[in-house]
């Protein structure tokens, strides 16, 4: 029968991550049943398997207990587990400390459950900045120093560059509201006091860059319609001031359509020109309509097609505030552009030609571009009279009108 059990160690000191096997000796040596059970009092610190193998899992203290199956005899080993420091990290890499004032640095020991959390603080330039053992940095003189946080366990460290400065005490923008329009550019100015502040650097920010952007110098550029807040912040001290920027749309005031009236024959088309004023209006969109689609149709781009004999009014209406402008079109039957009754010689011409037609007396002669938009010549002439035209090279339409009798002919200018 078993009368006792003894472990080979009564207390051990380990580091988190260590592994150790404990050995249990049962007495008497010739006991028939030497089976034992292993237990840990705190699995967060150590675990133990059925062979007595210990795995350290965290910092702290736990007891490993061995119990005999025969008789329930037991023994205990105290296990102390220490978690080593792996690193130390400061909450700031750079810090401004006002002259004759103080700021706090915080250090974090990693891992968080490291046994020794002690930090040793020091300054490389105590004449400029001093640090307490709680991490409070005091500015002694204008200048710079390095504050070092050293882990007592293991020697890991981190540092912060400290600048002791004459602090900024006031920040004020020249404007606290701006009313702008699309395309505008404006400047904001910030006054930093005192004038001898060591660090006067500023950070500019726009709350809505789809409305306005702001540069490092305070240049405000409009990018859209709406509201935005421009914020300026001092690098040292974090003082702020703001300006509300409101960008309004540029309203349409007038719309024009060219030409305001024209004459076409069935099947002809022409693209009307629309001008929305002012030229920098925010919304220059227009829609088109025809008063009589049996006479003329018009598409969304202002291209008009003559479809039947008669008169139609083409209307352009602005999307902004509904301003309108019109063009009146008179559509007549198709005319023969190569009417044999009309003769032009020479044709092609360099600009001077003789025009003959079967009408007596004066006729109104007009010469237009093929698309009817450009009038290059207009005058009264009799048949066989020489006409001189100054116009770019191209194809033109010559129209002869005597009392409503109309003939047309193509003219080519070289």
mmCIF file of C-alpha atoms in Angstrom:
data_model
loop_
_atom_site.group_PDB
_atom_site.id
_atom_site.type_symbol
_atom_site.label_atom_id
_atom_site.label_comp_id
_atom_site.label_asym_id
_atom_site.label_seq_id
_atom_site.Cartn_x
_atom_site.Cartn_y
_atom_site.Cartn_z
ATOM 1 C CA UNK A 1 0.000 0.000 0.000
ATOM 2 C CA UNK A 2 1.083 3.625 -0.684
ATOM 3 C CA UNK A 3 1.992 5.577 2.436
ATOM 4 C CA UNK A 4 3.322 8.879 0.894
ATOM 5 C CA UNK A 5 4.159 10.877 -2.251
ATOM 6 C CA UNK A 6 6.841 13.538 -2.663
ATOM 7 C CA UNK A 7 7.579 15.971 -5.510
ATOM 8 C CA UNK A 8 11.131 16.632 -6.582
ATOM 9 C CA UNK A 9 10.635 20.423 -6.101
ATOM 10 C CA UNK A 10 8.642 22.376 -3.547
ATOM 11 C CA UNK A 11 8.893 25.811 -5.262
ATOM 12 C CA UNK A 12 10.091 26.964 -8.692
ATOM 13 C CA UNK A 13 10.459 30.349 -10.398
ATOM 14 C CA UNK A 14 9.675 30.382 -14.137
ATOM 15 C CA UNK A 15 9.234 32.837 -17.008
ATOM 16 C CA UNK A 16 6.047 32.892 -19.061
ATOM 17 C CA UNK A 17 6.552 30.416 -21.897
ATOM 18 C CA UNK A 18 8.784 28.070 -19.890
ATOM 19 C CA UNK A 19 8.100 24.305 -19.675
ATOM 20 C CA UNK A 20 9.079 22.121 -16.698
ATOM 21 C CA UNK A 21 8.405 18.504 -15.762
ATOM 22 C CA UNK A 22 7.862 17.649 -12.106
ATOM 23 C CA UNK A 23 8.661 14.187 -10.803
ATOM 24 C CA UNK A 24 6.636 12.433 -8.077
ATOM 25 C CA UNK A 25 8.173 9.687 -5.879
ATOM 26 C CA UNK A 26 5.802 7.189 -4.228
ATOM 27 C CA UNK A 27 6.690 5.290 -1.065
ATOM 28 C CA UNK A 28 7.208 2.502 -0.481
ATOM 29 C CA UNK A 29 9.091 1.836 -3.653
ATOM 30 C CA UNK A 30 7.386 -1.533 -4.111
ATOM 31 C CA UNK A 31 3.859 -0.146 -3.757
ATOM 32 C CA UNK A 32 1.512 -1.958 -6.112
ATOM 33 C CA UNK A 33 -0.533 1.071 -7.335
ATOM 34 C CA UNK A 34 1.645 4.025 -8.224
ATOM 35 C CA UNK A 35 -0.981 5.924 -10.233
ATOM 36 C CA UNK A 36 -1.202 9.672 -9.490
ATOM 37 C CA UNK A 37 -3.374 12.629 -10.533
ATOM 38 C CA UNK A 38 -2.025 16.112 -11.316
ATOM 39 C CA UNK A 39 -3.825 19.419 -10.678
ATOM 40 C CA UNK A 40 -3.159 23.149 -11.135
ATOM 41 C CA UNK A 41 -4.729 25.662 -8.769
ATOM 42 C CA UNK A 42 -4.729 28.388 -11.469
ATOM 43 C CA UNK A 43 -4.814 27.493 -15.148
ATOM 44 C CA UNK A 44 -4.297 31.162 -16.065
ATOM 45 C CA UNK A 45 -0.795 30.818 -14.631
ATOM 46 C CA UNK A 46 0.192 27.185 -15.276
ATOM 47 C CA UNK A 47 -1.304 24.006 -16.639
ATOM 48 C CA UNK A 48 -0.117 20.464 -15.966
ATOM 49 C CA UNK A 49 -0.729 17.246 -17.874
ATOM 50 C CA UNK A 50 -1.004 13.639 -16.654
ATOM 51 C CA UNK A 51 2.777 13.199 -16.772
ATOM 52 C CA UNK A 52 3.585 16.227 -14.596
ATOM 53 C CA UNK A 53 4.599 18.472 -17.515
ATOM 54 C CA UNK A 54 4.023 22.140 -16.602
ATOM 55 C CA UNK A 55 3.247 24.849 -19.194
ATOM 56 C CA UNK A 56 3.369 28.467 -18.032
ATOM 57 C CA UNK A 57 0.480 30.526 -19.427
ATOM 58 C CA UNK A 58 0.581 33.830 -17.556
ATOM 59 C CA UNK A 59 2.103 35.817 -14.752
ATOM 60 C CA UNK A 60 1.335 35.020 -11.126
ATOM 61 C CA UNK A 61 1.516 32.156 -8.630
ATOM 62 C CA UNK A 62 -0.141 28.737 -8.709
ATOM 63 C CA UNK A 63 0.190 25.409 -6.926
ATOM 64 C CA UNK A 64 0.789 22.138 -8.730
ATOM 65 C CA UNK A 65 -0.709 19.286 -6.689
ATOM 66 C CA UNK A 66 -0.047 15.571 -7.123
ATOM 67 C CA UNK A 67 -2.461 13.029 -5.526
ATOM 68 C CA UNK A 68 -2.014 9.241 -5.326
ATOM 69 C CA UNK A 69 -4.828 7.052 -6.522
ATOM 70 C CA UNK A 70 -4.090 4.635 -3.675
ATOM 71 C CA UNK A 71 -4.724 6.327 -0.360
ATOM 72 C CA UNK A 72 -5.114 9.917 -1.657
ATOM 73 C CA UNK A 73 -1.719 11.096 -0.448
ATOM 74 C CA UNK A 74 -0.595 14.448 -1.912
ATOM 75 C CA UNK A 75 2.244 16.894 -2.266
ATOM 76 C CA UNK A 76 2.436 20.460 -3.613
ATOM 77 C CA UNK A 77 4.892 22.583 -5.598
ATOM 78 C CA UNK A 78 4.523 26.365 -5.621
ATOM 79 C CA UNK A 79 5.124 27.841 -9.108
ATOM 80 C CA UNK A 80 5.955 31.540 -9.494
ATOM 81 C CA UNK A 81 5.652 32.775 -13.103
ATOM 82 C CA UNK A 82 7.088 36.098 -14.173
ATOM 83 C CA UNK A 83 6.147 37.857 -17.460
ATOM 84 C CA UNK A 84 9.138 39.621 -18.986
ATOM 85 C CA UNK A 85 8.905 43.092 -20.504
ATOM 86 C CA UNK A 86 9.108 42.986 -24.305
ATOM 87 C CA UNK A 87 8.783 46.679 -25.101
ATOM 88 C CA UNK A 88 7.851 50.110 -23.788
ATOM 89 C CA UNK A 89 5.867 52.605 -25.898
ATOM 90 C CA UNK A 90 5.276 56.310 -25.262
ATOM 91 C CA UNK A 91 2.015 57.987 -26.245
ATOM 92 C CA UNK A 92 3.858 60.783 -28.130
ATOM 93 C CA UNK A 93 6.875 60.936 -30.427
ATOM 94 C CA UNK A 94 7.047 64.738 -30.341
ATOM 95 C CA UNK A 95 5.653 67.175 -27.817
ATOM 96 C CA UNK A 96 5.560 70.924 -27.234
ATOM 97 C CA UNK A 97 5.862 72.052 -23.615
ATOM 98 C CA UNK A 98 5.138 75.700 -22.756
ATOM 99 C CA UNK A 99 7.940 77.578 -21.032
ATOM 100 C CA UNK A 100 7.491 77.326 -17.241
ATOM 101 C CA UNK A 101 4.638 74.854 -17.651
ATOM 102 C CA UNK A 102 4.335 71.078 -17.823
ATOM 103 C CA UNK A 103 2.807 68.304 -19.927
ATOM 104 C CA UNK A 104 2.232 64.627 -19.266
ATOM 105 C CA UNK A 105 3.800 61.683 -21.061
ATOM 106 C CA UNK A 106 2.354 58.192 -20.682
ATOM 107 C CA UNK A 107 4.319 54.969 -21.121
ATOM 108 C CA UNK A 108 2.839 51.543 -21.819
ATOM 109 C CA UNK A 109 4.700 48.350 -20.882
ATOM 110 C CA UNK A 110 4.212 45.451 -23.287
ATOM 111 C CA UNK A 111 2.918 42.909 -22.835
ATOM 112 C CA UNK A 112 0.248 44.413 -20.609
ATOM 113 C CA UNK A 113 0.608 41.594 -18.060
ATOM 114 C CA UNK A 114 4.372 42.043 -17.652
ATOM 115 C CA UNK A 115 5.294 41.444 -14.022
ATOM 116 C CA UNK A 116 7.511 44.484 -13.582
ATOM 117 C CA UNK A 117 5.717 47.642 -14.748
ATOM 118 C CA UNK A 118 8.319 50.053 -13.389
ATOM 119 C CA UNK A 119 9.618 52.834 -15.675
ATOM 120 C CA UNK A 120 12.769 54.889 -15.201
ATOM 121 C CA UNK A 121 12.379 58.385 -16.697
ATOM 122 C CA UNK A 122 15.228 60.677 -17.759
ATOM 123 C CA UNK A 123 15.981 63.790 -19.823
ATOM 124 C CA UNK A 124 18.959 64.335 -22.105
ATOM 125 C CA UNK A 125 18.908 68.069 -21.346
ATOM 126 C CA UNK A 126 17.739 68.860 -17.848
ATOM 127 C CA UNK A 127 18.503 72.549 -18.335
ATOM 128 C CA UNK A 128 15.680 72.687 -20.900
ATOM 129 C CA UNK A 129 13.225 69.995 -19.811
ATOM 130 C CA UNK A 130 12.970 67.853 -16.707
ATOM 131 C CA UNK A 131 10.812 64.788 -16.162
ATOM 132 C CA UNK A 132 9.397 63.274 -12.989
ATOM 133 C CA UNK A 133 9.192 59.541 -12.362
ATOM 134 C CA UNK A 134 5.475 59.758 -13.193
ATOM 135 C CA UNK A 135 6.244 61.108 -16.703
ATOM 136 C CA UNK A 136 5.378 64.768 -16.079
ATOM 137 C CA UNK A 137 7.630 66.945 -18.267
ATOM 138 C CA UNK A 138 8.429 70.485 -17.092
ATOM 139 C CA UNK A 139 9.706 73.236 -19.404
ATOM 140 C CA UNK A 140 12.692 74.973 -17.817
ATOM 141 C CA UNK A 141 14.101 76.983 -20.751
ATOM 142 C CA UNK A 142 13.432 77.519 -24.454
ATOM 143 C CA UNK A 143 15.047 74.697 -26.401
ATOM 144 C CA UNK A 144 14.760 70.961 -26.945
ATOM 145 C CA UNK A 145 15.471 67.733 -25.105
ATOM 146 C CA UNK A 146 14.857 64.009 -25.437
ATOM 147 C CA UNK A 147 12.745 62.373 -22.740
ATOM 148 C CA UNK A 148 13.534 58.658 -22.322
ATOM 149 C CA UNK A 149 11.309 56.027 -20.724
ATOM 150 C CA UNK A 150 13.372 52.939 -19.747
ATOM 151 C CA UNK A 151 11.779 49.684 -18.605
ATOM 152 C CA UNK A 152 13.311 48.544 -15.323
ATOM 153 C CA UNK A 153 12.949 44.951 -16.511
ATOM 154 C CA UNK A 154 14.915 44.145 -19.641
ATOM 155 C CA UNK A 155 16.053 47.639 -20.596
ATOM 156 C CA UNK A 156 13.553 48.319 -23.402
ATOM 157 C CA UNK A 157 13.018 52.030 -23.989
ATOM 158 C CA UNK A 158 11.188 54.661 -25.997
ATOM 159 C CA UNK A 159 11.789 58.386 -26.381
ATOM 160 C CA UNK A 160 9.967 61.628 -27.119
ATOM 161 C CA UNK A 161 11.425 64.783 -28.638
ATOM 162 C CA UNK A 162 10.349 67.692 -26.440
ATOM 163 C CA UNK A 163 10.435 71.321 -27.555
ATOM 164 C CA UNK A 164 10.068 73.904 -24.811
ATOM 165 C CA UNK A 165 8.418 76.921 -26.425
ATOM 166 C CA UNK A 166 7.039 80.366 -25.827
ATOM 167 C CA UNK A 167 3.412 79.253 -26.227
ATOM 168 C CA UNK A 168 0.672 80.494 -28.542
ATOM 169 C CA UNK A 169 -2.038 82.182 -26.468
ATOM 170 C CA UNK A 170 -4.421 83.502 -29.132
ATOM 171 C CA UNK A 171 -5.614 82.626 -32.647
ATOM 172 C CA UNK A 172 -8.086 84.674 -34.674
ATOM 173 C CA UNK A 173 -9.202 84.571 -38.320
ATOM 174 C CA UNK A 174 -9.757 87.757 -40.315
ATOM 175 C CA UNK A 175 -13.192 86.483 -41.404
ATOM 176 C CA UNK A 176 -15.697 84.251 -39.647
ATOM 177 C CA UNK A 177 -18.117 84.037 -42.571
ATOM 178 C CA UNK A 178 -17.737 84.157 -46.347
ATOM 179 C CA UNK A 179 -20.380 84.309 -49.066
ATOM 180 C CA UNK A 180 -18.902 83.088 -52.343
ATOM 181 C CA UNK A 181 -20.080 81.932 -55.734
ATOM 182 C CA UNK A 182 -18.889 79.232 -58.112
ATOM 183 C CA UNK A 183 -15.430 79.927 -59.500
ATOM 184 C CA UNK A 184 -14.444 82.236 -56.645
ATOM 185 C CA UNK A 185 -11.109 82.155 -54.826
ATOM 186 C CA UNK A 186 -10.623 83.873 -51.478
ATOM 187 C CA UNK A 187 -7.943 84.176 -48.798
ATOM 188 C CA UNK A 188 -8.239 83.726 -45.061
ATOM 189 C CA UNK A 189 -5.628 85.133 -42.689
ATOM 190 C CA UNK A 190 -4.957 83.995 -39.131
ATOM 191 C CA UNK A 191 -3.399 86.200 -36.447
ATOM 192 C CA UNK A 192 -1.292 84.250 -33.947
ATOM 193 C CA UNK A 193 -0.327 85.838 -30.635
ATOM 194 C CA UNK A 194 2.043 86.559 -29.072
ATOM 195 C CA UNK A 195 4.129 87.713 -31.997
ATOM 196 C CA UNK A 196 7.194 86.063 -30.462
ATOM 197 C CA UNK A 197 5.526 82.663 -30.084
ATOM 198 C CA UNK A 198 8.091 79.964 -30.841
ATOM 199 C CA UNK A 199 5.871 77.825 -33.085
ATOM 200 C CA UNK A 200 3.297 79.616 -35.254
ATOM 201 C CA UNK A 201 2.582 76.768 -37.662
ATOM 202 C CA UNK A 202 -1.071 76.258 -38.597
ATOM 203 C CA UNK A 203 -3.183 73.395 -39.892
ATOM 204 C CA UNK A 204 -6.077 74.279 -42.241
ATOM 205 C CA UNK A 205 -9.056 72.028 -42.864
ATOM 206 C CA UNK A 206 -12.345 72.129 -44.812
ATOM 207 C CA UNK A 207 -15.343 70.249 -43.464
ATOM 208 C CA UNK A 208 -16.660 69.715 -47.005
ATOM 209 C CA UNK A 209 -14.153 69.660 -49.857
ATOM 210 C CA UNK A 210 -16.965 69.209 -52.390
ATOM 211 C CA UNK A 211 -17.868 72.832 -51.558
ATOM 212 C CA UNK A 212 -14.481 74.460 -50.840
ATOM 213 C CA UNK A 213 -10.880 73.409 -50.385
ATOM 214 C CA UNK A 214 -8.306 75.286 -48.348
ATOM 215 C CA UNK A 215 -4.527 75.309 -48.789
ATOM 216 C CA UNK A 216 -1.789 75.463 -46.162
ATOM 217 C CA UNK A 217 -1.662 79.231 -46.695
ATOM 218 C CA UNK A 218 -5.418 79.756 -46.176
ATOM 219 C CA UNK A 219 -6.342 79.973 -49.870
ATOM 220 C CA UNK A 220 -10.009 79.018 -50.244
ATOM 221 C CA UNK A 221 -11.111 77.617 -53.630
ATOM 222 C CA UNK A 222 -14.776 77.015 -54.441
ATOM 223 C CA UNK A 223 -15.491 73.517 -55.775
ATOM 224 C CA UNK A 224 -19.280 73.326 -55.522
ATOM 225 C CA UNK A 225 -22.483 74.726 -54.055
ATOM 226 C CA UNK A 226 -23.328 74.438 -50.352
ATOM 227 C CA UNK A 227 -21.899 75.186 -46.915
ATOM 228 C CA UNK A 228 -18.550 74.296 -45.369
ATOM 229 C CA UNK A 229 -16.603 75.224 -42.262
ATOM 230 C CA UNK A 230 -12.940 76.165 -42.566
ATOM 231 C CA UNK A 231 -11.037 75.359 -39.374
ATOM 232 C CA UNK A 232 -7.545 76.590 -38.553
ATOM 233 C CA UNK A 233 -5.606 74.971 -35.705
ATOM 234 C CA UNK A 234 -2.283 75.903 -34.134
ATOM 235 C CA UNK A 235 0.270 73.086 -34.221
ATOM 236 C CA UNK A 236 1.410 74.092 -30.748
ATOM 237 C CA UNK A 237 -1.393 74.313 -28.230
ATOM 238 C CA UNK A 238 -4.211 73.166 -30.519
ATOM 239 C CA UNK A 239 -6.058 76.514 -30.499
ATOM 240 C CA UNK A 240 -8.754 76.756 -33.196
ATOM 241 C CA UNK A 241 -10.898 79.289 -35.023
ATOM 242 C CA UNK A 242 -13.492 78.767 -37.746
ATOM 243 C CA UNK A 243 -15.067 80.458 -40.748
ATOM 244 C CA UNK A 244 -18.440 79.497 -42.228
ATOM 245 C CA UNK A 245 -18.297 79.506 -46.036
ATOM 246 C CA UNK A 246 -21.538 79.608 -48.000
ATOM 247 C CA UNK A 247 -21.390 79.073 -51.763
ATOM 248 C CA UNK A 248 -24.555 80.028 -53.641
ATOM 249 C CA UNK A 249 -25.461 79.160 -57.193
ATOM 250 C CA UNK A 250 -25.228 81.848 -59.867
ATOM 251 C CA UNK A 251 -28.795 82.283 -61.058
ATOM 252 C CA UNK A 252 -29.800 82.457 -64.707
ATOM 253 C CA UNK A 253 -31.046 85.912 -65.711
ATOM 254 C CA UNK A 254 -31.687 85.531 -69.420
ATOM 255 C CA UNK A 255 -31.564 83.110 -72.345
ATOM 256 C CA UNK A 256 -31.148 83.855 -76.060
ATOM 257 C CA UNK A 257 -31.662 81.659 -79.135
ATOM 258 C CA UNK A 258 -30.001 82.252 -82.517
ATOM 259 C CA UNK A 259 -31.122 82.743 -85.144
ATOM 260 C CA UNK A 260 -34.383 84.215 -83.806
ATOM 261 C CA UNK A 261 -36.102 83.462 -87.121
ATOM 262 C CA UNK A 262 -35.183 81.445 -90.188
ATOM 263 C CA UNK A 263 -36.616 79.847 -93.299
ATOM 264 C CA UNK A 264 -36.147 76.208 -94.239
ATOM 265 C CA UNK A 265 -37.430 73.793 -96.807
ATOM 266 C CA UNK A 266 -38.859 70.392 -95.929
ATOM 267 C CA UNK A 267 -36.116 67.965 -94.929
ATOM 268 C CA UNK A 268 -33.589 70.604 -93.965
ATOM 269 C CA UNK A 269 -32.136 70.725 -90.462
ATOM 270 C CA UNK A 270 -30.228 73.286 -88.455
ATOM 271 C CA UNK A 271 -28.843 73.379 -84.918
ATOM 272 C CA UNK A 272 -29.992 76.409 -82.985
ATOM 273 C CA UNK A 273 -27.508 78.173 -80.748
ATOM 274 C CA UNK A 274 -28.512 78.964 -77.181
ATOM 275 C CA UNK A 275 -26.789 81.474 -74.899
ATOM 276 C CA UNK A 276 -27.556 81.411 -71.184
ATOM 277 C CA UNK A 277 -26.705 84.572 -69.263
ATOM 278 C CA UNK A 278 -24.724 85.273 -67.225
ATOM 279 C CA UNK A 279 -22.094 83.124 -68.882
ATOM 280 C CA UNK A 280 -20.973 81.781 -65.483
ATOM 281 C CA UNK A 281 -24.473 80.704 -64.411
ATOM 282 C CA UNK A 282 -24.384 77.598 -62.226
ATOM 283 C CA UNK A 283 -26.998 75.684 -64.204
ATOM 284 C CA UNK A 284 -27.013 76.361 -67.942
ATOM 285 C CA UNK A 285 -29.183 73.389 -68.865
ATOM 286 C CA UNK A 286 -32.089 74.039 -71.248
ATOM 287 C CA UNK A 287 -34.888 71.954 -72.701
ATOM 288 C CA UNK A 288 -36.369 72.384 -76.169
ATOM 289 C CA UNK A 289 -39.893 72.189 -77.554
ATOM 290 C CA UNK A 290 -41.749 72.866 -80.793
ATOM 291 C CA UNK A 291 -45.151 74.526 -81.048
ATOM 292 C CA UNK A 292 -45.971 72.384 -84.088
ATOM 293 C CA UNK A 293 -44.132 69.114 -84.638
ATOM 294 C CA UNK A 294 -45.957 68.730 -87.973
ATOM 295 C CA UNK A 295 -43.879 71.659 -89.199
ATOM 296 C CA UNK A 296 -40.619 71.311 -87.235
ATOM 297 C CA UNK A 297 -39.197 69.054 -84.534
ATOM 298 C CA UNK A 298 -36.310 69.770 -82.171
ATOM 299 C CA UNK A 299 -34.161 67.429 -80.068
ATOM 300 C CA UNK A 300 -32.457 67.927 -76.717
ATOM 301 C CA UNK A 301 -29.380 69.445 -78.355
ATOM 302 C CA UNK A 302 -31.370 72.106 -80.218
ATOM 303 C CA UNK A 303 -31.156 70.382 -83.601
ATOM 304 C CA UNK A 304 -34.268 71.323 -85.564
ATOM 305 C CA UNK A 305 -35.696 69.354 -88.504
ATOM 306 C CA UNK A 306 -38.210 70.838 -90.957
ATOM 307 C CA UNK A 307 -40.992 68.253 -91.379
ATOM 308 C CA UNK A 308 -43.844 70.083 -93.146
ATOM 309 C CA UNK A 309 -45.003 73.344 -94.664
ATOM 310 C CA UNK A 310 -45.999 76.014 -92.164
ATOM 311 C CA UNK A 311 -44.756 78.072 -89.242
ATOM 312 C CA UNK A 312 -43.517 76.734 -85.906
ATOM 313 C CA UNK A 313 -42.006 78.316 -82.830
ATOM 314 C CA UNK A 314 -39.056 76.554 -81.245
ATOM 315 C CA UNK A 315 -38.702 77.356 -77.543
ATOM 316 C CA UNK A 316 -35.702 76.923 -75.251
ATOM 317 C CA UNK A 317 -36.498 76.958 -71.507
ATOM 318 C CA UNK A 318 -33.834 77.088 -68.799
ATOM 319 C CA UNK A 319 -33.879 74.495 -66.054
ATOM 320 C CA UNK A 320 -32.998 77.276 -63.619
ATOM 321 C CA UNK A 321 -36.036 79.555 -63.056
ATOM 322 C CA UNK A 322 -37.644 78.743 -66.423
ATOM 323 C CA UNK A 323 -36.448 81.618 -68.622
ATOM 324 C CA UNK A 324 -37.475 81.205 -72.274
ATOM 325 C CA UNK A 325 -36.350 82.293 -75.728
ATOM 326 C CA UNK A 326 -37.769 81.399 -79.124
ATOM 327 C CA UNK A 327 -36.877 80.989 -82.758
ATOM 328 C CA UNK A 328 -39.587 81.161 -85.417
ATOM 329 C CA UNK A 329 -39.180 78.933 -88.446
ATOM 330 C CA UNK A 330 -41.019 79.178 -91.768
ATOM 331 C CA UNK A 331 -40.962 75.901 -93.687
ATOM 332 C CA UNK A 332 -41.750 75.811 -97.436
ATOM 333 C CA UNK A 333 -41.658 73.152 -100.111
ATOM 334 C CA UNK A 334 -38.249 71.891 -101.141
ATOM 335 C CA UNK A 335 -36.468 73.986 -103.723
ATOM 336 C CA UNK A 336 -34.141 72.678 -106.386
ATOM 337 C CA UNK A 337 -30.664 73.755 -105.339
ATOM 338 C CA UNK A 338 -29.456 73.160 -108.911
ATOM 339 C CA UNK A 339 -32.326 74.983 -110.584
ATOM 340 C CA UNK A 340 -31.505 75.175 -114.274
ATOM 341 C CA UNK A 341 -33.223 78.596 -114.472
ATOM 342 C CA UNK A 342 -30.462 80.077 -112.308
ATOM 343 C CA UNK A 343 -26.950 80.361 -113.697
ATOM 344 C CA UNK A 344 -23.772 81.287 -111.820
ATOM 345 C CA UNK A 345 -20.601 81.834 -113.802
ATOM 346 C CA UNK A 346 -17.982 80.952 -112.963
ATOM 347 C CA UNK A 347 -18.989 78.311 -110.398
ATOM 348 C CA UNK A 348 -16.789 77.415 -108.508
ATOM 349 C CA UNK A 349 -15.807 81.066 -108.103
ATOM 350 C CA UNK A 350 -13.040 83.012 -106.423
ATOM 351 C CA UNK A 351 -15.629 85.463 -105.086
ATOM 352 C CA UNK A 352 -16.684 87.378 -108.187
ATOM 353 C CA UNK A 353 -19.381 85.899 -110.419
ATOM 354 C CA UNK A 354 -22.277 86.790 -112.740
ATOM 355 C CA UNK A 355 -25.761 85.731 -111.597
ATOM 356 C CA UNK A 356 -28.556 85.281 -114.148
ATOM 357 C CA UNK A 357 -32.200 84.435 -113.440
ATOM 358 C CA UNK A 358 -35.513 84.551 -115.376
ATOM 359 C CA UNK A 359 -36.990 87.559 -113.547
ATOM 360 C CA UNK A 360 -37.235 91.155 -114.683
ATOM 361 C CA UNK A 361 -36.266 94.024 -112.468
ATOM 362 C CA UNK A 362 -34.608 94.005 -109.087
ATOM 363 C CA UNK A 363 -34.372 90.784 -107.084
ATOM 364 C CA UNK A 364 -33.357 90.309 -103.460
ATOM 365 C CA UNK A 365 -30.252 88.146 -103.455
ATOM 366 C CA UNK A 366 -28.999 86.480 -100.277
ATOM 367 C CA UNK A 367 -26.077 84.112 -99.867
ATOM 368 C CA UNK A 368 -25.962 81.892 -96.794
ATOM 369 C CA UNK A 369 -23.928 78.983 -95.516
ATOM 370 C CA UNK A 370 -25.323 75.535 -96.269
ATOM 371 C CA UNK A 371 -26.678 75.199 -92.714
ATOM 372 C CA UNK A 372 -28.466 78.580 -93.149
ATOM 373 C CA UNK A 373 -26.907 80.029 -90.000
ATOM 374 C CA UNK A 374 -24.398 82.431 -91.583
ATOM 375 C CA UNK A 375 -25.504 85.244 -93.889
ATOM 376 C CA UNK A 376 -22.502 86.221 -96.000
ATOM 377 C CA UNK A 377 -24.192 88.483 -98.540
ATOM 378 C CA UNK A 378 -27.451 90.386 -99.098
ATOM 379 C CA UNK A 379 -28.323 92.881 -101.836
ATOM 380 C CA UNK A 380 -30.593 93.983 -104.703
ATOM 381 C CA UNK A 381 -29.574 92.940 -108.203
ATOM 382 C CA UNK A 382 -30.845 92.502 -111.728
ATOM 383 C CA UNK A 383 -30.118 89.445 -113.846
ATOM 384 C CA UNK A 384 -26.619 89.121 -115.312
ATOM 385 C CA UNK A 385 -25.167 91.568 -112.817
ATOM 386 C CA UNK A 386 -21.740 90.829 -111.325
ATOM 387 C CA UNK A 387 -21.728 90.056 -107.594
ATOM 388 C CA UNK A 388 -18.639 90.137 -105.426
ATOM 389 C CA UNK A 389 -18.559 88.121 -102.191
ATOM 390 C CA UNK A 390 -15.882 87.920 -99.508
ATOM 391 C CA UNK A 391 -16.347 84.690 -97.577
ATOM 392 C CA UNK A 392 -14.335 81.596 -96.590
ATOM 393 C CA UNK A 393 -14.012 78.707 -99.009
ATOM 394 C CA UNK A 394 -16.987 76.380 -98.997
ATOM 395 C CA UNK A 395 -20.454 75.647 -100.327
ATOM 396 C CA UNK A 396 -23.160 78.340 -100.072
ATOM 397 C CA UNK A 397 -26.825 78.711 -101.021
ATOM 398 C CA UNK A 398 -27.772 81.638 -103.271
ATOM 399 C CA UNK A 399 -31.446 82.646 -102.937
ATOM 400 C CA UNK A 400 -33.190 84.917 -105.499
ATOM 401 C CA UNK A 401 -36.513 86.383 -104.303
ATOM 402 C CA UNK A 402 -38.760 88.523 -106.516
ATOM 403 C CA UNK A 403 -42.184 89.179 -105.044
ATOM 404 C CA UNK A 404 -42.219 85.850 -103.213
ATOM 405 C CA UNK A 405 -40.985 83.854 -106.201
ATOM 406 C CA UNK A 406 -37.940 82.054 -104.934
ATOM 407 C CA UNK A 407 -35.170 80.268 -106.772
ATOM 408 C CA UNK A 408 -32.044 78.797 -105.207
ATOM 409 C CA UNK A 409 -28.661 77.633 -106.458
ATOM 410 C CA UNK A 410 -25.530 76.172 -104.897
ATOM 411 C CA UNK A 411 -22.375 78.307 -105.064
ATOM 412 C CA UNK A 412 -18.876 77.005 -104.450
ATOM 413 C CA UNK A 413 -16.228 79.511 -103.379
ATOM 414 C CA UNK A 414 -12.562 78.685 -103.782
#
